[in-house]
Amino acid sequence: MTEISRKETSSRMSKIVCHNNIVYLCGQVGEASQETVVLQTESMLAKVEGLLQLAGSDKKHILSATVYLRDMKDFTAMNSVWDKWVPEGYAPARACVEARIAHPDLLVEISVIAAKRQE
């Protein structure tokens, strides 16, 4: 039987689930108090980076990312942050869709799947 580990778990969800050296992160958002998609994207990606580190991974090991934008008019602005954040040569498979996000002040959310680093 393959082990499944969970970190930062509540009754509703785990922020990190690891299985077969794959890391699954729950949806991450930026700070709702930040008014622009650029600022929310920056804080969101900082959270992703911290969770990946906690799970034994990093942004060079991201396999797949799904980005949810409240409004596709923010696509270019969000990508201006994303493109600087992803290391050159390590772009994951990615989808970006327009979606209603749980809180009305949130402009962007991301779901990430990554491989663990081989130590």
CSV table of N, CA, C and O in Angstrom, one decimal:
chain,number,residue,atom,x,y,z
A,1,MET,N,0.8,-1.2,0.0
A,1,MET,CA,0.0,0.0,0.0
A,1,MET,C,0.9,1.2,0.0
A,1,MET,O,1.8,1.3,0.7
A,2,THR,N,0.6,2.2,-0.8
A,2,THR,CA,1.3,3.4,-1.0
A,2,THR,C,0.9,4.4,0.1
A,2,THR,O,-0.3,4.6,0.3
A,3,GLU,N,1.9,5.0,0.7
A,3,GLU,CA,1.6,6.0,1.8
A,3,GLU,C,1.1,7.3,1.2
A,3,GLU,O,1.7,7.8,0.2
A,4,ILE,N,0.1,7.9,1.9
A,4,ILE,CA,-0.3,9.2,1.6
A,4,ILE,C,-0.1,10.1,2.8
A,4,ILE,O,-0.5,9.7,3.9
A,5,SER,N,0.6,11.2,2.7
A,5,SER,CA,0.8,12.1,3.8
A,5,SER,C,0.1,13.4,3.5
A,5,SER,O,0.0,13.9,2.4
A,6,ARG,N,-0.4,14.0,4.6
A,6,ARG,CA,-1.1,15.2,4.6
A,6,ARG,C,-0.5,16.2,5.5
A,6,ARG,O,-0.1,15.9,6.6
A,7,LYS,N,-0.4,17.5,5.1
A,7,LYS,CA,0.2,18.5,6.0
A,7,LYS,C,-0.8,19.7,6.0
A,7,LYS,O,-1.5,20.0,5.0
A,8,GLU,N,-0.8,20.4,7.2
A,8,GLU,CA,-1.6,21.6,7.4
A,8,GLU,C,-3.1,21.2,7.1
A,8,GLU,O,-3.7,21.8,6.2
A,9,THR,N,-3.5,20.2,7.8
A,9,THR,CA,-4.9,19.6,7.6
A,9,THR,C,-5.9,20.2,8.6
A,9,THR,O,-5.6,20.3,9.7
A,10,SER,N,-7.0,20.5,8.0
A,10,SER,CA,-8.2,20.9,8.9
A,10,SER,C,-9.3,19.9,8.6
A,10,SER,O,-9.1,18.9,7.9
A,11,SER,N,-10.5,20.1,9.2
A,11,SER,CA,-11.6,19.2,9.0
A,11,SER,C,-12.1,19.3,7.5
A,11,SER,O,-12.7,18.4,7.0
A,12,ARG,N,-11.8,20.4,6.8
A,12,ARG,CA,-12.2,20.6,5.5
A,12,ARG,C,-11.2,20.1,4.4
A,12,ARG,O,-11.6,19.5,3.4
A,13,MET,N,-10.0,20.4,4.6
A,13,MET,CA,-9.0,20.1,3.6
A,13,MET,C,-7.6,20.1,4.1
A,13,MET,O,-7.3,20.5,5.2
A,14,SER,N,-6.7,19.6,3.3
A,14,SER,CA,-5.2,19.6,3.6
A,14,SER,C,-4.6,20.6,2.6
A,14,SER,O,-5.0,20.6,1.4
A,15,LYS,N,-3.7,21.4,3.1
A,15,LYS,CA,-3.0,22.3,2.2
A,15,LYS,C,-2.1,21.6,1.3
A,15,LYS,O,-1.8,22.0,0.1
A,16,ILE,N,-1.5,20.5,1.8
A,16,ILE,CA,-0.5,19.7,1.0
A,16,ILE,C,-0.9,18.2,1.2
A,16,ILE,O,-1.2,17.7,2.3
A,17,VAL,N,-1.0,17.5,0.1
A,17,VAL,CA,-1.1,16.0,0.1
A,17,VAL,C,0.0,15.5,-0.8
A,17,VAL,O,0.2,15.9,-1.9
A,18,CYS,N,0.7,14.5,-0.2
A,18,CYS,CA,1.8,13.8,-1.0
A,18,CYS,C,1.5,12.4,-1.2
A,18,CYS,O,1.1,11.7,-0.3
A,19,HIS,N,1.8,11.9,-2.4
A,19,HIS,CA,1.5,10.5,-2.7
A,19,HIS,C,2.5,10.1,-3.9
A,19,HIS,O,2.5,10.8,-4.9
A,20,ASN,N,3.2,9.0,-3.7
A,20,ASN,CA,4.1,8.6,-4.8
A,20,ASN,C,5.1,9.7,-5.3
A,20,ASN,O,5.3,9.9,-6.5
A,21,ASN,N,5.6,10.4,-4.3
A,21,ASN,CA,6.5,11.5,-4.7
A,21,ASN,C,5.9,12.6,-5.5
A,21,ASN,O,6.6,13.4,-6.1
A,22,ILE,N,4.6,12.7,-5.5
A,22,ILE,CA,3.9,13.8,-6.1
A,22,ILE,C,3.3,14.7,-5.0
A,22,ILE,O,2.7,14.2,-4.1
A,23,VAL,N,3.3,16.0,-5.2
A,23,VAL,CA,2.8,16.9,-4.2
A,23,VAL,C,1.6,17.6,-4.8
A,23,VAL,O,1.7,18.2,-5.9
A,24,TYR,N,0.5,17.6,-4.1
A,24,TYR,CA,-0.7,18.3,-4.5
A,24,TYR,C,-1.0,19.4,-3.5
A,24,TYR,O,-1.1,19.1,-2.3
A,25,LEU,N,-1.1,20.6,-4.0
A,25,LEU,CA,-1.5,21.7,-3.2
A,25,LEU,C,-2.9,22.1,-3.4
A,25,LEU,O,-3.4,22.1,-4.5
A,26,CYS,N,-3.6,22.5,-2.3
A,26,CYS,CA,-4.9,23.0,-2.4
A,26,CYS,C,-4.9,24.3,-3.1
A,26,CYS,O,-3.8,24.9,-3.2
A,27,GLY,N,-6.0,24.8,-3.5
A,27,GLY,CA,-6.0,26.1,-4.2
A,27,GLY,C,-5.4,27.2,-3.3
A,27,GLY,O,-5.8,27.3,-2.1
A,28,GLN,N,-4.5,28.0,-3.9
A,28,GLN,CA,-3.9,29.1,-3.1
A,28,GLN,C,-4.4,30.4,-3.7
A,28,GLN,O,-4.5,30.6,-4.9
A,29,VAL,N,-4.6,31.4,-2.8
A,29,VAL,CA,-5.0,32.7,-3.2
A,29,VAL,C,-4.1,33.7,-2.6
A,29,VAL,O,-3.3,33.4,-1.7
A,30,GLY,N,-4.1,34.9,-3.2
A,30,GLY,CA,-3.3,36.0,-2.6
A,30,GLY,C,-4.1,36.7,-1.4
A,30,GLY,O,-5.2,36.2,-1.0
A,31,GLU,N,-3.6,37.8,-0.9
A,31,GLU,CA,-4.3,38.5,0.1
A,31,GLU,C,-5.5,39.3,-0.5
A,31,GLU,O,-5.3,40.1,-1.4
A,32,ALA,N,-6.7,39.0,0.0
A,32,ALA,CA,-7.9,39.7,-0.5
A,32,ALA,C,-7.8,41.2,-0.3
A,32,ALA,O,-8.5,41.9,-1.1
A,33,SER,N,-7.0,41.6,0.7
A,33,SER,CA,-7.0,43.1,0.9
A,33,SER,C,-6.2,43.8,-0.2
A,33,SER,O,-6.2,45.0,-0.3
A,34,GLN,N,-5.4,43.0,-0.9
A,34,GLN,CA,-4.6,43.7,-2.0
A,34,GLN,C,-5.5,43.9,-3.2
A,34,GLN,O,-6.2,43.0,-3.7
A,35,GLU,N,-5.5,45.1,-3.7
A,35,GLU,CA,-6.5,45.5,-4.7
A,35,GLU,C,-6.2,45.1,-6.2
A,35,GLU,O,-7.1,45.1,-7.0
A,36,THR,N,-5.0,44.8,-6.5
A,36,THR,CA,-4.7,44.5,-7.9
A,36,THR,C,-4.3,43.0,-8.1
A,36,THR,O,-3.8,42.3,-7.2
A,37,VAL,N,-4.5,42.5,-9.3
A,37,VAL,CA,-4.2,41.1,-9.6
A,37,VAL,C,-2.7,40.9,-9.5
A,37,VAL,O,-2.3,39.8,-9.2
A,38,VAL,N,-1.9,41.9,-9.8
A,38,VAL,CA,-0.5,41.8,-9.7
A,38,VAL,C,-0.1,41.5,-8.3
A,38,VAL,O,0.7,40.5,-8.0
A,39,LEU,N,-0.5,42.3,-7.3
A,39,LEU,CA,-0.2,42.1,-5.9
A,39,LEU,C,-0.7,40.8,-5.4
A,39,LEU,O,-0.1,40.0,-4.7
A,40,GLN,N,-2.0,40.4,-5.8
A,40,GLN,CA,-2.5,39.1,-5.3
A,40,GLN,C,-1.8,38.0,-5.9
A,40,GLN,O,-1.5,37.0,-5.3
A,41,THR,N,-1.3,38.1,-7.2
A,41,THR,CA,-0.5,37.0,-7.8
A,41,THR,C,0.8,36.8,-7.1
A,41,THR,O,1.2,35.7,-6.8
A,42,GLU,N,1.4,37.9,-6.8
A,42,GLU,CA,2.7,37.9,-6.1
A,42,GLU,C,2.6,37.2,-4.7
A,42,GLU,O,3.4,36.3,-4.4
A,43,SER,N,1.6,37.6,-3.9
A,43,SER,CA,1.4,36.9,-2.6
A,43,SER,C,1.0,35.5,-2.7
A,43,SER,O,1.4,34.6,-2.0
A,44,MET,N,0.1,35.2,-3.8
A,44,MET,CA,-0.3,33.8,-4.0
A,44,MET,C,0.9,32.9,-4.3
A,44,MET,O,1.0,31.8,-3.8
A,45,LEU,N,1.8,33.4,-5.2
A,45,LEU,CA,2.9,32.5,-5.6
A,45,LEU,C,3.9,32.4,-4.5
A,45,LEU,O,4.6,31.4,-4.4
A,46,ALA,N,4.0,33.4,-3.6
A,46,ALA,CA,4.9,33.3,-2.4
A,46,ALA,C,4.3,32.1,-1.5
A,46,ALA,O,5.1,31.4,-1.0
A,47,LYS,N,3.0,32.1,-1.4
A,47,LYS,CA,2.4,31.0,-0.6
A,47,LYS,C,2.7,29.6,-1.2
A,47,LYS,O,3.0,28.6,-0.5
A,48,VAL,N,2.6,29.5,-2.5
A,48,VAL,CA,2.9,28.3,-3.3
A,48,VAL,C,4.3,27.9,-3.0
A,48,VAL,O,4.6,26.7,-2.7
A,49,GLU,N,5.2,28.8,-3.1
A,49,GLU,CA,6.6,28.5,-2.9
A,49,GLU,C,6.9,28.0,-1.5
A,49,GLU,O,7.6,27.0,-1.3
A,50,GLY,N,6.3,28.6,-0.5
A,50,GLY,CA,6.4,28.1,0.9
A,50,GLY,C,5.9,26.7,1.1
A,50,GLY,O,6.5,25.9,1.8
A,51,LEU,N,4.7,26.5,0.5
A,51,LEU,CA,4.1,25.1,0.7
A,51,LEU,C,4.9,24.1,0.0
A,51,LEU,O,5.1,23.0,0.5
A,52,LEU,N,5.4,24.4,-1.2
A,52,LEU,CA,6.3,23.4,-2.0
A,52,LEU,C,7.5,23.1,-1.1
A,52,LEU,O,7.9,22.0,-1.1
A,53,GLN,N,8.1,24.1,-0.5
A,53,GLN,CA,9.3,23.9,0.3
A,53,GLN,C,9.0,23.0,1.4
A,53,GLN,O,9.7,22.0,1.7
A,54,LEU,N,7.9,23.2,2.1
A,54,LEU,CA,7.5,22.4,3.2
A,54,LEU,C,7.2,20.9,2.8
A,54,LEU,O,7.5,20.0,3.6
A,55,ALA,N,6.8,20.8,1.6
A,55,ALA,CA,6.6,19.4,1.0
A,55,ALA,C,7.8,18.7,0.4
A,55,ALA,O,7.7,17.6,0.0
A,56,GLY,N,8.9,19.4,0.4
A,56,GLY,CA,10.1,18.8,-0.2
A,56,GLY,C,10.2,19.0,-1.7
A,56,GLY,O,10.7,18.2,-2.4
A,57,SER,N,9.6,20.1,-2.2
A,57,SER,CA,9.7,20.4,-3.6
A,57,SER,C,10.0,21.9,-3.8
A,57,SER,O,10.4,22.6,-2.9
A,58,ASP,N,9.9,22.3,-5.0
A,58,ASP,CA,10.2,23.7,-5.3
A,58,ASP,C,9.6,24.0,-6.7
A,58,ASP,O,9.0,23.2,-7.4
A,59,LYS,N,9.7,25.3,-7.1
A,59,LYS,CA,9.0,25.7,-8.3
A,59,LYS,C,9.6,25.1,-9.6
A,59,LYS,O,9.0,25.1,-10.6
A,60,LYS,N,10.8,24.6,-9.5
A,60,LYS,CA,11.4,23.9,-10.7
A,60,LYS,C,10.8,22.5,-10.9
A,60,LYS,O,11.0,21.9,-11.9
A,61,HIS,N,10.1,22.0,-9.9
A,61,HIS,CA,9.5,20.7,-9.9
A,61,HIS,C,8.0,20.7,-10.2
A,61,HIS,O,7.3,19.7,-10.0
A,62,ILE,N,7.4,21.9,-10.5
A,62,ILE,CA,6.0,22.0,-10.7
A,62,ILE,C,5.7,21.3,-12.0
A,62,ILE,O,6.3,21.5,-13.1
A,63,LEU,N,4.7,20.3,-12.0
A,63,LEU,CA,4.3,19.6,-13.2
A,63,LEU,C,3.2,20.2,-13.9
A,63,LEU,O,3.1,20.3,-15.1
A,64,SER,N,2.2,20.7,-13.1
A,64,SER,CA,1.0,21.3,-13.6
A,64,SER,C,0.5,22.4,-12.7
A,64,SER,O,0.6,22.3,-11.5
A,65,ALA,N,-0.1,23.4,-13.4
A,65,ALA,CA,-0.8,24.5,-12.6
A,65,ALA,C,-2.0,24.9,-13.3
A,65,ALA,O,-2.1,25.0,-14.6
A,66,THR,N,-3.1,25.1,-12.5
A,66,THR,CA,-4.3,25.6,-13.1
A,66,THR,C,-4.6,27.0,-12.4
A,66,THR,O,-4.7,27.0,-11.2
A,67,VAL,N,-4.7,28.0,-13.2
A,67,VAL,CA,-4.9,29.4,-12.7
A,67,VAL,C,-6.3,29.7,-13.0
A,67,VAL,O,-6.9,29.5,-14.1
A,68,TYR,N,-7.0,30.3,-11.9
A,68,TYR,CA,-8.4,30.7,-12.0
A,68,TYR,C,-8.4,32.2,-11.9
A,68,TYR,O,-7.9,32.8,-10.9
A,69,LEU,N,-8.9,32.9,-12.9
A,69,LEU,CA,-9.0,34.4,-12.8
A,69,LEU,C,-10.5,34.8,-12.7
A,69,LEU,O,-11.3,34.2,-13.4
A,70,ARG,N,-10.7,35.7,-11.8
A,70,ARG,CA,-12.1,36.2,-11.7
A,70,ARG,C,-12.5,36.9,-13.0
A,70,ARG,O,-13.7,36.7,-13.5
A,71,ASP,N,-11.6,37.5,-13.7
A,71,ASP,CA,-11.9,38.2,-15.0
A,71,ASP,C,-10.7,38.0,-15.9
A,71,ASP,O,-9.6,38.4,-15.6
A,72,MET,N,-10.9,37.5,-17.1
A,72,MET,CA,-9.8,37.3,-18.1
A,72,MET,C,-9.2,38.6,-18.5
A,72,MET,O,-8.1,38.6,-19.1
A,73,LYS,N,-9.8,39.8,-18.2
A,73,LYS,CA,-9.1,41.0,-18.5
A,73,LYS,C,-7.8,41.1,-17.7
A,73,LYS,O,-6.9,41.9,-18.1
A,74,ASP,N,-7.6,40.3,-16.6
A,74,ASP,CA,-6.4,40.4,-15.8
A,74,ASP,C,-5.3,39.4,-16.3
A,74,ASP,O,-4.3,39.2,-15.7
A,75,PHE,N,-5.6,38.7,-17.4
A,75,PHE,CA,-4.7,37.6,-17.9
A,75,PHE,C,-3.3,38.2,-18.1
A,75,PHE,O,-2.3,37.6,-17.7
A,76,THR,N,-3.1,39.3,-18.8
A,76,THR,CA,-1.8,39.8,-19.1
A,76,THR,C,-1.1,40.3,-17.8
A,76,THR,O,0.1,40.0,-17.7
A,77,ALA,N,-1.8,40.9,-16.9
A,77,ALA,CA,-1.2,41.4,-15.7
A,77,ALA,C,-0.7,40.2,-14.8
A,77,ALA,O,0.4,40.2,-14.3
A,78,MET,N,-1.6,39.2,-14.7
A,78,MET,CA,-1.2,38.0,-13.9
A,78,MET,C,0.0,37.3,-14.6
A,78,MET,O,1.0,37.0,-13.9
A,79,ASN,N,0.0,37.2,-15.9
A,79,ASN,CA,1.2,36.6,-16.6
A,79,ASN,C,2.5,37.4,-16.4
A,79,ASN,O,3.6,36.8,-16.4
A,80,SER,N,2.4,38.7,-16.2
A,80,SER,CA,3.6,39.5,-16.0
A,80,SER,C,4.3,39.1,-14.7
A,80,SER,O,5.5,39.1,-14.7
A,81,VAL,N,3.5,38.7,-13.7
A,81,VAL,CA,4.1,38.1,-12.5
A,81,VAL,C,4.6,36.7,-12.7
A,81,VAL,O,5.7,36.3,-12.3
A,82,TRP,N,3.7,35.9,-13.2
A,82,TRP,CA,4.0,34.5,-13.5
A,82,TRP,C,5.2,34.3,-14.3
A,82,TRP,O,6.1,33.5,-13.9
A,83,ASP,N,5.4,35.0,-15.4
A,83,ASP,CA,6.5,34.8,-16.2
A,83,ASP,C,7.9,35.1,-15.5
A,83,ASP,O,8.9,34.5,-15.8
A,84,LYS,N,7.9,36.1,-14.6
A,84,LYS,CA,9.1,36.4,-13.8
A,84,LYS,C,9.3,35.3,-12.7
A,84,LYS,O,10.5,35.1,-12.3
A,85,TRP,N,8.3,34.7,-12.3
A,85,TRP,CA,8.4,33.8,-11.1
A,85,TRP,C,8.8,32.4,-11.6
A,85,TRP,O,9.6,31.7,-10.9
A,86,VAL,N,8.4,31.9,-12.7
A,86,VAL,CA,8.8,30.6,-13.2
A,86,VAL,C,10.2,30.6,-13.7
A,86,VAL,O,10.5,31.4,-14.6
A,87,PRO,N,11.1,29.7,-13.2
A,87,PRO,CA,12.4,29.7,-13.7
A,87,PRO,C,12.5,29.3,-15.2
A,87,PRO,O,11.7,28.5,-15.6
A,88,GLU,N,13.4,30.0,-15.9
A,88,GLU,CA,13.5,29.7,-17.3
A,88,GLU,C,13.8,28.2,-17.6
A,88,GLU,O,14.7,27.7,-16.9
A,89,GLY,N,13.1,27.6,-18.5
A,89,GLY,CA,13.3,26.2,-18.8
A,89,GLY,C,12.5,25.3,-17.9
A,89,GLY,O,12.6,24.1,-18.1
A,90,TYR,N,11.7,25.8,-17.0
A,90,TYR,CA,10.9,24.9,-16.0
A,90,TYR,C,9.4,25.2,-16.1
A,90,TYR,O,8.7,25.0,-15.1
A,91,ALA,N,8.9,25.8,-17.2
A,91,ALA,CA,7.5,26.1,-17.2
A,91,ALA,C,6.7,24.8,-17.2
A,91,ALA,O,7.0,23.8,-17.9
A,92,PRO,N,5.7,24.7,-16.3
A,92,PRO,CA,4.9,23.5,-16.2
A,92,PRO,C,3.8,23.5,-17.2
A,92,PRO,O,3.5,24.5,-17.9
A,93,ALA,N,3.1,22.4,-17.3
A,93,ALA,CA,1.8,22.4,-18.1
A,93,ALA,C,0.9,23.3,-17.3
A,93,ALA,O,0.9,23.3,-16.1
A,94,ARG,N,0.1,24.2,-18.0
A,94,ARG,CA,-0.7,25.1,-17.3
A,94,ARG,C,-2.0,25.4,-18.1
A,94,ARG,O,-2.0,25.4,-19.3
A,95,ALA,N,-3.0,25.6,-17.3
A,95,ALA,CA,-4.3,26.1,-17.9
A,95,ALA,C,-4.7,27.3,-17.1
A,95,ALA,O,-4.3,27.5,-15.9
A,96,CYS,N,-5.4,28.2,-17.8
A,96,CYS,CA,-5.9,29.4,-17.1
A,96,CYS,C,-7.3,29.6,-17.6
A,96,CYS,O,-7.6,29.7,-18.8
A,97,VAL,N,-8.2,29.7,-16.6
A,97,VAL,CA,-9.6,29.9,-16.9
A,97,VAL,C,-10.3,31.0,-16.1
A,97,VAL,O,-9.7,31.4,-15.0
A,98,GLU,N,-11.3,31.5,-16.6
A,98,GLU,CA,-12.1,32.5,-15.8
A,98,GLU,C,-13.1,31.7,-14.9
A,98,GLU,O,-13.7,30.8,-15.4
A,99,ALA,N,-13.2,32.1,-13.7
A,99,ALA,CA,-14.0,31.4,-12.7
A,99,ALA,C,-14.5,32.3,-11.6
A,99,ALA,O,-13.8,33.3,-11.3
A,100,ARG,N,-15.6,32.0,-11.1
A,100,ARG,CA,-16.0,32.7,-9.8
A,100,ARG,C,-15.2,32.1,-8.7
A,100,ARG,O,-15.0,30.9,-8.6
A,101,ILE,N,-14.6,33.0,-7.9
A,101,ILE,CA,-13.8,32.6,-6.8
A,101,ILE,C,-14.6,32.8,-5.5
A,101,ILE,O,-15.4,33.7,-5.4
A,102,ALA,N,-14.3,32.0,-4.5
A,102,ALA,CA,-15.1,32.0,-3.3
A,102,ALA,C,-15.4,33.3,-2.6
A,102,ALA,O,-16.5,33.6,-2.1
A,103,HIS,N,-14.4,34.2,-2.6
A,103,HIS,CA,-14.5,35.5,-2.0
A,103,HIS,C,-14.5,36.6,-3.0
A,103,HIS,O,-13.7,36.5,-3.9
A,104,PRO,N,-15.5,37.5,-3.0
A,104,PRO,CA,-15.6,38.5,-4.0
A,104,PRO,C,-14.4,39.4,-4.2
A,104,PRO,O,-14.2,40.0,-5.3
A,105,ASP,N,-13.5,39.6,-3.2
A,105,ASP,CA,-12.3,40.4,-3.4
A,105,ASP,C,-11.1,39.7,-4.0
A,105,ASP,O,-10.1,40.3,-4.3
A,106,LEU,N,-11.2,38.4,-4.1
A,106,LEU,CA,-10.1,37.6,-4.7
A,106,LEU,C,-10.2,37.6,-6.2
A,106,LEU,O,-11.3,37.4,-6.8
A,107,LEU,N,-9.1,37.9,-6.8
A,107,LEU,CA,-9.0,38.0,-8.3
A,107,LEU,C,-8.3,36.8,-8.9
A,107,LEU,O,-8.5,36.7,-10.1
A,108,VAL,N,-7.6,36.0,-8.2
A,108,VAL,CA,-6.8,35.0,-8.8
A,108,VAL,C,-6.6,33.8,-7.8
A,108,VAL,O,-6.5,34.1,-6.6
A,109,GLU,N,-6.6,32.6,-8.3
A,109,GLU,CA,-6.3,31.4,-7.4
A,109,GLU,C,-5.6,30.4,-8.3
A,109,GLU,O,-5.7,30.4,-9.5
A,110,ILE,N,-4.8,29.6,-7.6
A,110,ILE,CA,-4.0,28.6,-8.4
A,110,ILE,C,-4.0,27.3,-7.7
A,110,ILE,O,-4.0,27.2,-6.4
A,111,SER,N,-4.0,26.2,-8.5
A,111,SER,CA,-3.9,24.8,-8.0
A,111,SER,C,-2.6,24.2,-8.6
A,111,SER,O,-2.5,24.4,-9.8
A,112,VAL,N,-1.8,23.6,-7.8
A,112,VAL,CA,-0.5,23.2,-8.3
A,112,VAL,C,-0.3,21.7,-8.0
A,112,VAL,O,-0.6,21.2,-6.9
A,113,ILE,N,0.3,21.0,-8.9
A,113,ILE,CA,0.8,19.6,-8.7
A,113,ILE,C,2.3,19.6,-9.0
A,113,ILE,O,2.7,20.2,-10.1
A,114,ALA,N,3.1,19.1,-8.2
A,114,ALA,CA,4.6,19.1,-8.3
A,114,ALA,C,5.2,17.7,-8.0
A,114,ALA,O,4.6,17.0,-7.2
A,115,ALA,N,6.4,17.5,-8.5
A,115,ALA,CA,7.1,16.3,-8.0
A,115,ALA,C,8.0,16.7,-6.8
A,115,ALA,O,8.4,17.9,-6.7
A,116,LYS,N,8.3,15.8,-6.0
A,116,LYS,CA,9.2,16.0,-4.9
A,116,LYS,C,10.6,16.0,-5.4
A,116,LYS,O,10.9,15.4,-6.4
A,117,ARG,N,11.5,16.8,-4.8
A,117,ARG,CA,12.9,16.8,-5.2
A,117,ARG,C,13.5,15.5,-4.8
A,117,ARG,O,13.1,14.9,-3.7
A,118,GLN,N,14.3,14.9,-5.6
A,118,GLN,CA,15.0,13.7,-5.2
A,118,GLN,C,16.3,14.1,-4.5
A,118,GLN,O,17.2,14.6,-5.1
A,119,GLU,N,16.3,13.8,-3.2
A,119,GLU,CA,17.5,14.2,-2.4
A,119,GLU,C,18.5,13.1,-2.3
A,119,GLU,O,18.4,12.0,-2.5
